[in-house]
Amino acid sequence: MPTQPNNSHLPFGDHKNAPWYGKDIISVKQFSREDLEYIFAVAHEMHVMVDHVGTFDLLKGKILASLFYEPSTRTSSSFTAAMERLGGSVIPINEVKYSSVSKGESLLDTVRTLECYADVIVIRHPEVGSAAQAAKAARKPVINAGDGIGEHPTQALLDAFTIKEELGHLDGLTVTLLGDLKHGRTVHSLARLLSLYKVKLNYVAPEILRMPAELIDELKAKGVEQTEYTTLDQALPQTDVLYVTRVQKERFTDEAVYESVKGAYVIDPKVMKAARERMIVMHPLPRVGEISPEFDDDPRAAYFRQMEYGLYVRMALLAMVLGKA
Ligand code: CP
C-alpha cells in the first residue's frame, strides 16, 4: 500500500471563519496581493497532495453544479477533476440545450434550481455581468468561469500561479500580451491581476483588436508601465512571459474582418530565436494556428503545463469557498 503523506502542516480542514468561506468569485478585482500569495500556497499544496495520493476526501459529500452556456474543454473539465480529486461530486450541465434552458428557463431560475442540489456553482455564460447577476440571485457561492468578453478570473489566477511556479516570482517581469486583446477575457483579467505586482506590460495586437482603452486607463491610474505595439519584433527580446491568445472568431459579426486578422501572429521556432533563453510562452488555449506545434517541444513552451496548474488552483478555490482551506 502507498504510504500516506503527513499532511498535518497543510492549511486544510474546517475554516468556516476563513475570509473566502461562502464567497463568490466573480472578478479579479476582488483579490489583493496577500490573497494571491495565499491561493498560490494552497494550490502548491494541492499539487503536492495530488502527486502523493491522487484523490483525497477534503470535499467529501460536497456537490458542484457546473453550468456552461458556452463551449469549454479546460475550465469545465478541470473544475470537474478538481472537485473529484477532492472527493466531491459534480452535476455537469455542459450542453444547456439538453436542460430546461432550451424551454426558455432564465439564467437566474436555473441558478436558483441548481443551488437546491449543489453547494457551489461554476458558470460560463456569453453575457458580460451574467456571473455577477447569478451570484446576486444565489445563496451558494458562484464562480465565474467566463462571462462573454468580460472576465475569466480563475484563468487569470492559474496564469499568475503558472508564472510564479515557472519563473519563481512576478515582480520585475515584462509580460507581453499578444493577439486578440479586445475580445480576450483572459488577458483582461490577467492584466488587472498583474497590476498588483511591479510588472511592465506590452500589448501586441492588430489595430482593430487593441486592448480596450478603459482597461489601459485603469492600469495607468495604478502606475503600471504599458506599451502598445502592432508587431512583436520590438517587444519579444525583452519579454519574460509571452502570453499568446486566439483571435476569437465567435465574437466577430463580419467574417471578412476576422479573416483579415486571424493569422496576424504565428509563434514558431524561427520567431522565438529572438526571445530570451529563460522565459516562458503561455496560452489559455485552445489555439488555432497562432502557436506552431513545432514549438511545443521547446522548454519555454509552458502552455500545456499551464493547464495542469489550473487543476491545482481550482482545487484551492473550491476548498476555500467551501470552508476547507
Ligand atoms: N482557457 C479556457 O478557458 O479554455 P476552455 O475554453 O477550454 O475552458
Short mmCIF file of C-alpha atoms and ligand atoms in Angstrom, two decimals:
data_model
loop_
_atom_site.label_atom_id
_atom_site.label_comp_id
_atom_site.label_asym_id
_atom_site.label_seq_id
_atom_site.Cartn_x
_atom_site.Cartn_y
_atom_site.Cartn_z
CA MET A 1 0.00 0.00 0.00
CA PRO A 2 1.32 3.52 -0.80
CA THR A 3 2.24 5.46 2.34
CA GLN A 4 0.05 8.47 3.14
CA PRO A 5 1.94 11.81 3.32
CA ASN A 6 1.97 13.53 6.68
CA ASN A 7 -0.29 16.50 5.90
CA SER A 8 -0.63 17.95 9.40
CA HIS A 9 1.23 21.09 8.19
CA LEU A 10 -1.26 21.72 5.38
CA PRO A 11 -3.79 24.56 5.54
CA PHE A 12 -6.67 22.11 5.13
CA GLY A 13 -9.56 21.42 7.50
CA ASP A 14 -12.64 23.31 8.68
CA HIS A 15 -12.15 27.04 8.27
CA LYS A 16 -15.69 28.43 8.46
CA ASN A 17 -14.32 31.78 9.66
CA ALA A 18 -11.87 31.98 6.75
CA PRO A 19 -12.31 35.07 4.57
CA TRP A 20 -13.28 33.15 1.41
CA TYR A 21 -15.83 30.81 3.01
CA GLY A 22 -19.17 31.17 1.22
CA LYS A 23 -17.83 33.91 -1.10
CA ASP A 24 -18.44 34.29 -4.84
CA ILE A 25 -15.51 34.57 -7.26
CA ILE A 26 -16.64 36.95 -9.98
CA SER A 27 -13.77 39.32 -10.81
CA VAL A 28 -10.04 39.55 -10.25
CA LYS A 29 -10.77 42.94 -8.69
CA GLN A 30 -11.75 41.02 -5.54
CA PHE A 31 -8.18 39.86 -4.91
CA SER A 32 -5.33 41.52 -3.06
CA ARG A 33 -1.70 40.54 -3.36
CA GLU A 34 -1.98 38.77 0.01
CA ASP A 35 -4.97 36.77 -1.30
CA LEU A 36 -2.88 35.66 -4.26
CA GLU A 37 0.00 34.55 -2.06
CA TYR A 38 -2.49 32.50 -0.04
CA ILE A 39 -4.10 30.93 -3.14
CA PHE A 40 -0.66 30.11 -4.56
CA ALA A 41 0.32 28.43 -1.29
CA VAL A 42 -2.87 26.34 -1.16
CA ALA A 43 -2.59 25.45 -4.88
CA HIS A 44 1.01 24.39 -4.33
CA GLU A 45 -0.09 22.07 -1.51
CA MET A 46 -2.87 20.69 -3.71
CA HIS A 47 -0.19 19.81 -6.28
CA VAL A 48 1.82 18.01 -3.59
CA MET A 49 -1.27 16.08 -2.44
CA VAL A 50 -2.27 15.07 -5.98
CA ASP A 51 1.28 13.87 -6.63
CA HIS A 52 1.26 11.84 -3.40
CA VAL A 53 -2.26 10.42 -3.17
CA GLY A 54 -4.13 11.43 -6.34
CA THR A 55 -7.51 11.88 -4.69
CA PHE A 56 -8.38 12.77 -1.10
CA ASP A 57 -11.58 13.48 0.81
CA LEU A 58 -11.36 17.17 1.70
CA LEU A 59 -14.70 17.93 -0.01
CA LYS A 60 -16.35 14.55 0.50
CA GLY A 61 -20.14 14.95 0.36
CA LYS A 62 -19.95 18.36 -1.38
CA ILE A 63 -21.53 18.87 -4.81
CA LEU A 64 -20.51 21.23 -7.59
CA ALA A 65 -23.01 22.33 -10.27
CA SER A 66 -21.06 23.05 -13.46
CA LEU A 67 -23.20 25.20 -15.76
CA PHE A 68 -21.72 26.05 -19.16
CA TYR A 69 -23.69 28.09 -21.74
CA GLU A 70 -20.55 28.37 -23.93
CA PRO A 71 -18.14 25.63 -25.07
CA SER A 72 -15.26 24.68 -22.80
CA THR A 73 -12.74 21.88 -22.51
CA ARG A 74 -10.20 23.04 -19.92
CA THR A 75 -12.28 25.11 -17.49
CA SER A 76 -15.16 22.69 -17.38
CA SER A 77 -13.10 19.52 -17.12
CA SER A 78 -10.57 20.96 -14.67
CA PHE A 79 -13.33 22.09 -12.29
CA THR A 80 -14.82 18.60 -12.54
CA ALA A 81 -11.42 16.99 -11.94
CA ALA A 82 -10.74 19.41 -9.06
CA MET A 83 -13.99 18.51 -7.31
CA GLU A 84 -13.49 14.79 -7.85
CA ARG A 85 -9.84 14.87 -6.73
CA LEU A 86 -11.14 16.42 -3.50
CA GLY A 87 -13.67 13.63 -3.05
CA GLY A 88 -16.73 15.65 -4.07
CA SER A 89 -19.12 15.14 -6.96
CA VAL A 90 -20.41 17.16 -9.90
CA ILE A 91 -23.72 17.94 -11.63
CA PRO A 92 -22.48 18.66 -15.17
CA ILE A 93 -24.65 20.85 -17.41
CA ASN A 94 -22.28 21.38 -20.29
CA GLU A 95 -24.89 21.26 -23.02
CA VAL A 96 -27.56 23.67 -21.84
CA LYS A 97 -29.65 22.70 -24.86
CA TYR A 98 -30.43 19.43 -23.06
CA SER A 99 -31.52 21.27 -19.90
CA SER A 100 -34.64 23.36 -19.25
CA VAL A 101 -32.75 26.37 -20.62
CA SER A 102 -33.93 25.10 -24.04
CA LYS A 103 -37.54 25.56 -22.81
CA GLY A 104 -36.80 29.21 -22.08
CA GLU A 105 -35.79 28.99 -18.42
CA SER A 106 -33.89 32.11 -17.35
CA LEU A 107 -30.33 32.08 -16.07
CA LEU A 108 -31.47 33.18 -12.62
CA ASP A 109 -34.13 30.47 -12.33
CA THR A 110 -31.59 27.89 -13.49
CA VAL A 111 -29.15 29.05 -10.80
CA ARG A 112 -31.90 29.04 -8.14
CA THR A 113 -32.68 25.46 -9.18
CA LEU A 114 -29.10 24.23 -9.08
CA GLU A 115 -28.39 25.68 -5.66
CA CYS A 116 -31.13 23.43 -4.26
CA TYR A 117 -28.93 20.46 -5.18
CA ALA A 118 -25.35 21.77 -5.09
CA ASP A 119 -23.01 23.53 -2.63
CA VAL A 120 -21.21 25.66 -5.22
CA ILE A 121 -21.99 26.72 -8.81
CA VAL A 122 -19.47 27.33 -11.60
CA ILE A 123 -20.94 29.25 -14.52
CA ARG A 124 -19.81 30.26 -18.02
CA HIS A 125 -22.20 32.50 -19.96
CA PRO A 126 -21.82 34.69 -23.07
CA GLU A 127 -23.08 37.92 -21.44
CA VAL A 128 -20.80 40.29 -19.55
CA GLY A 129 -22.07 40.57 -15.97
CA SER A 130 -24.03 37.29 -16.06
CA ALA A 131 -21.98 35.63 -13.30
CA ALA A 132 -22.44 38.68 -11.07
CA GLN A 133 -26.22 38.53 -11.64
CA ALA A 134 -26.24 34.82 -10.86
CA ALA A 135 -24.26 35.44 -7.69
CA LYS A 136 -26.79 38.05 -6.57
CA ALA A 137 -29.64 35.58 -7.02
CA ALA A 138 -27.87 32.65 -5.36
CA ARG A 139 -27.28 31.86 -1.68
CA LYS A 140 -24.49 29.42 -2.54
CA PRO A 141 -21.06 30.52 -3.84
CA VAL A 142 -20.91 31.25 -7.59
CA ILE A 143 -17.62 31.07 -9.50
CA ASN A 144 -17.31 32.94 -12.81
CA ALA A 145 -15.84 30.63 -15.48
CA GLY A 146 -16.01 33.36 -18.15
CA ASP A 147 -18.71 35.98 -18.84
CA GLY A 148 -18.57 36.86 -22.54
CA ILE A 149 -15.73 39.29 -23.23
CA GLY A 150 -15.79 40.36 -19.57
CA GLU A 151 -13.64 38.37 -17.17
CA HIS A 152 -12.24 34.89 -16.57
CA PRO A 153 -10.89 35.26 -13.03
CA THR A 154 -9.95 31.62 -12.37
CA GLN A 155 -7.94 31.58 -15.61
CA ALA A 156 -6.05 34.71 -14.51
CA LEU A 157 -5.35 33.12 -11.13
CA LEU A 158 -3.97 29.98 -12.77
CA ASP A 159 -1.96 32.13 -15.19
CA ALA A 160 -0.37 34.06 -12.33
CA PHE A 161 0.27 30.78 -10.47
CA THR A 162 1.93 29.37 -13.61
CA ILE A 163 4.27 32.37 -13.79
CA LYS A 164 5.13 32.03 -10.08
CA GLU A 165 5.81 28.30 -10.36
CA GLU A 166 7.77 28.56 -13.61
CA LEU A 167 9.81 31.73 -13.01
CA GLY A 168 9.73 31.94 -9.21
CA HIS A 169 8.31 35.47 -8.90
CA LEU A 170 6.13 38.07 -10.59
CA ASP A 171 7.71 41.35 -9.51
CA GLY A 172 10.12 42.77 -12.05
CA LEU A 173 8.83 40.80 -15.04
CA THR A 174 8.00 42.07 -18.52
CA VAL A 175 4.82 40.39 -19.73
CA THR A 176 3.80 40.67 -23.37
CA LEU A 177 0.14 40.00 -24.20
CA LEU A 178 -0.33 39.10 -27.88
CA GLY A 179 -3.31 38.60 -30.19
CA ASP A 180 -6.98 39.41 -29.66
CA LEU A 181 -6.69 41.84 -26.76
CA LYS A 182 -10.11 43.36 -27.50
CA HIS A 183 -12.22 40.24 -27.01
CA GLY A 184 -9.86 38.17 -24.84
CA ARG A 185 -11.38 37.99 -21.36
CA THR A 186 -8.33 36.08 -20.16
CA VAL A 187 -5.99 38.97 -20.99
CA HIS A 188 -8.37 41.50 -19.41
CA SER A 189 -8.39 39.56 -16.15
CA LEU A 190 -4.66 38.78 -16.26
CA ALA A 191 -3.61 42.39 -16.91
CA ARG A 192 -5.70 43.54 -13.93
CA LEU A 193 -4.29 40.82 -11.69
CA LEU A 194 -0.69 41.56 -12.73
CA SER A 195 -1.23 45.21 -11.81
CA LEU A 196 -0.88 44.04 -8.17
CA TYR A 197 2.80 43.40 -8.95
CA LYS A 198 5.64 45.55 -10.26
CA VAL A 199 5.38 44.38 -13.87
CA LYS A 200 5.83 46.02 -17.26
CA LEU A 201 3.07 45.15 -19.73
CA ASN A 202 3.42 45.12 -23.52
CA TYR A 203 0.32 44.81 -25.70
CA VAL A 204 0.82 43.47 -29.23
CA ALA A 205 -2.34 43.42 -31.36
CA PRO A 206 -3.71 44.41 -34.75
CA GLU A 207 -5.20 47.93 -34.69
CA ILE A 208 -8.80 46.63 -34.53
CA LEU A 209 -8.04 44.21 -31.67
CA ARG A 210 -6.22 46.59 -29.30
CA MET A 211 -6.54 46.35 -25.53
CA PRO A 212 -9.65 48.36 -24.51
CA ALA A 213 -8.74 51.98 -23.71
CA GLU A 214 -10.68 51.87 -20.42
CA LEU A 215 -8.53 48.99 -19.18
CA ILE A 216 -5.33 50.77 -20.20
CA ASP A 217 -6.52 53.89 -18.34
CA GLU A 218 -7.47 51.81 -15.28
CA LEU A 219 -3.96 50.32 -15.10
CA LYS A 220 -2.29 53.64 -15.90
CA ALA A 221 -4.01 55.13 -12.86
CA LYS A 222 -2.36 52.37 -10.80
CA GLY A 223 1.05 53.29 -12.19
CA VAL A 224 1.55 50.24 -14.43
CA GLU A 225 4.02 50.79 -17.29
CA GLN A 226 2.24 49.79 -20.53
CA THR A 227 3.37 49.95 -24.17
CA GLU A 228 1.33 49.15 -27.28
CA TYR A 229 2.75 47.61 -30.48
CA THR A 230 1.30 46.20 -33.68
CA THR A 231 4.27 43.88 -34.31
CA LEU A 232 6.14 41.56 -31.94
CA ASP A 233 9.74 42.20 -33.01
CA GLN A 234 10.45 45.12 -30.67
CA ALA A 235 8.75 43.60 -27.61
CA LEU A 236 9.95 39.98 -27.84
CA PRO A 237 13.65 40.31 -26.89
CA GLN A 238 12.80 41.99 -23.53
CA THR A 239 9.92 39.60 -22.69
CA ASP A 240 9.87 37.23 -19.69
CA VAL A 241 6.33 35.95 -20.32
CA LEU A 242 4.78 35.87 -23.80
CA TYR A 243 1.03 35.34 -23.38
CA VAL A 244 -0.45 34.38 -26.75
CA THR A 245 -4.20 34.45 -27.44
CA ARG A 246 -6.51 33.20 -30.18
CA VAL A 247 -8.38 35.65 -32.41
CA GLN A 248 -11.93 34.94 -31.24
CA LYS A 249 -13.92 34.20 -34.39
CA GLU A 250 -17.16 33.82 -32.39
CA ARG A 251 -17.02 37.49 -31.29
CA PHE A 252 -16.92 38.89 -34.88
CA THR A 253 -20.09 39.91 -36.74
CA ASP A 254 -18.26 40.19 -40.10
CA GLU A 255 -16.30 37.08 -41.12
CA ALA A 256 -14.20 39.05 -43.64
CA VAL A 257 -12.88 41.20 -40.80
CA TYR A 258 -11.97 38.04 -38.85
CA GLU A 259 -10.19 36.61 -41.90
CA SER A 260 -8.16 39.82 -42.25
CA VAL A 261 -6.63 39.47 -38.76
CA LYS A 262 -6.76 35.77 -37.88
CA GLY A 263 -3.18 34.94 -38.92
CA ALA A 264 -1.61 38.20 -37.75
CA TYR A 265 0.94 36.47 -35.49
CA VAL A 266 2.39 32.97 -35.52
CA ILE A 267 4.85 31.85 -32.84
CA ASP A 268 7.27 29.25 -34.18
CA PRO A 269 10.89 28.21 -33.53
CA LYS A 270 12.18 30.81 -36.02
CA VAL A 271 10.33 33.72 -34.37
CA MET A 272 11.41 32.50 -30.93
CA LYS A 273 15.12 32.78 -31.85
CA ALA A 274 14.79 36.46 -30.91
CA ALA A 275 13.47 35.63 -27.43
CA ARG A 276 15.40 35.07 -24.20
CA GLU A 277 16.59 31.62 -23.25
CA ARG A 278 14.92 31.91 -19.82
CA MET A 279 11.35 33.00 -20.48
CA ILE A 280 8.01 31.23 -20.97
CA VAL A 281 5.31 31.17 -23.63
CA MET A 282 1.76 30.79 -22.31
CA HIS A 283 -1.65 30.45 -23.99
CA PRO A 284 -5.06 29.92 -22.34
CA LEU A 285 -5.87 27.53 -25.22
CA PRO A 286 -7.48 26.43 -27.46
CA ARG A 287 -5.02 27.55 -30.13
CA VAL A 288 -5.99 27.76 -33.79
CA GLY A 289 -2.68 28.36 -35.55
CA GLU A 290 -1.11 31.19 -33.51
CA ILE A 291 1.48 28.83 -31.95
CA SER A 292 3.04 26.30 -34.29
CA PRO A 293 3.13 22.71 -32.91
CA GLU A 294 6.81 22.74 -33.95
CA PHE A 295 7.45 24.92 -30.89
CA ASP A 296 5.78 22.51 -28.43
CA ASP A 297 8.98 20.65 -27.50
CA ASP A 298 10.83 23.85 -26.61
CA PRO A 299 11.29 24.06 -22.79
CA ARG A 300 9.94 27.63 -22.95
CA ALA A 301 6.56 26.31 -24.17
CA ALA A 302 4.63 26.40 -20.88
CA TYR A 303 1.06 26.20 -22.23
CA PHE A 304 0.49 22.51 -21.51
CA ARG A 305 1.99 22.80 -18.01
CA GLN A 306 -0.28 25.87 -17.55
CA MET A 307 -3.37 23.64 -18.00
CA GLU A 308 -2.19 21.36 -15.21
CA TYR A 309 -1.57 24.29 -12.85
CA GLY A 310 -5.25 25.15 -13.48
CA LEU A 311 -6.33 21.96 -11.73
CA TYR A 312 -4.46 22.88 -8.53
CA VAL A 313 -5.72 26.47 -8.49
CA ARG A 314 -9.32 25.32 -8.97
CA MET A 315 -8.91 22.74 -6.21
CA ALA A 316 -7.68 25.56 -3.96
CA LEU A 317 -10.60 27.85 -4.87
CA LEU A 318 -13.24 25.15 -4.28
CA ALA A 319 -11.70 24.29 -0.91
CA MET A 320 -11.60 27.98 0.03
CA VAL A 321 -15.21 28.89 -0.83
CA LEU A 322 -16.43 25.69 0.83
CA GLY A 323 -14.59 26.50 4.07
CA LYS A 324 -11.95 23.79 3.90
CA ALA A 325 -8.81 25.83 3.30
N1 CP B 1 -8.74 28.51 -21.22
C1 CP B 1 -10.04 28.19 -21.32
O1 CP B 1 -10.93 28.90 -20.80
O2 CP B 1 -10.29 27.08 -22.05
P1 CP B 1 -11.71 26.42 -22.31
O3 CP B 1 -12.48 27.41 -23.18
O4 CP B 1 -11.46 25.12 -22.99
O5 CP B 1 -12.40 26.29 -20.98
#
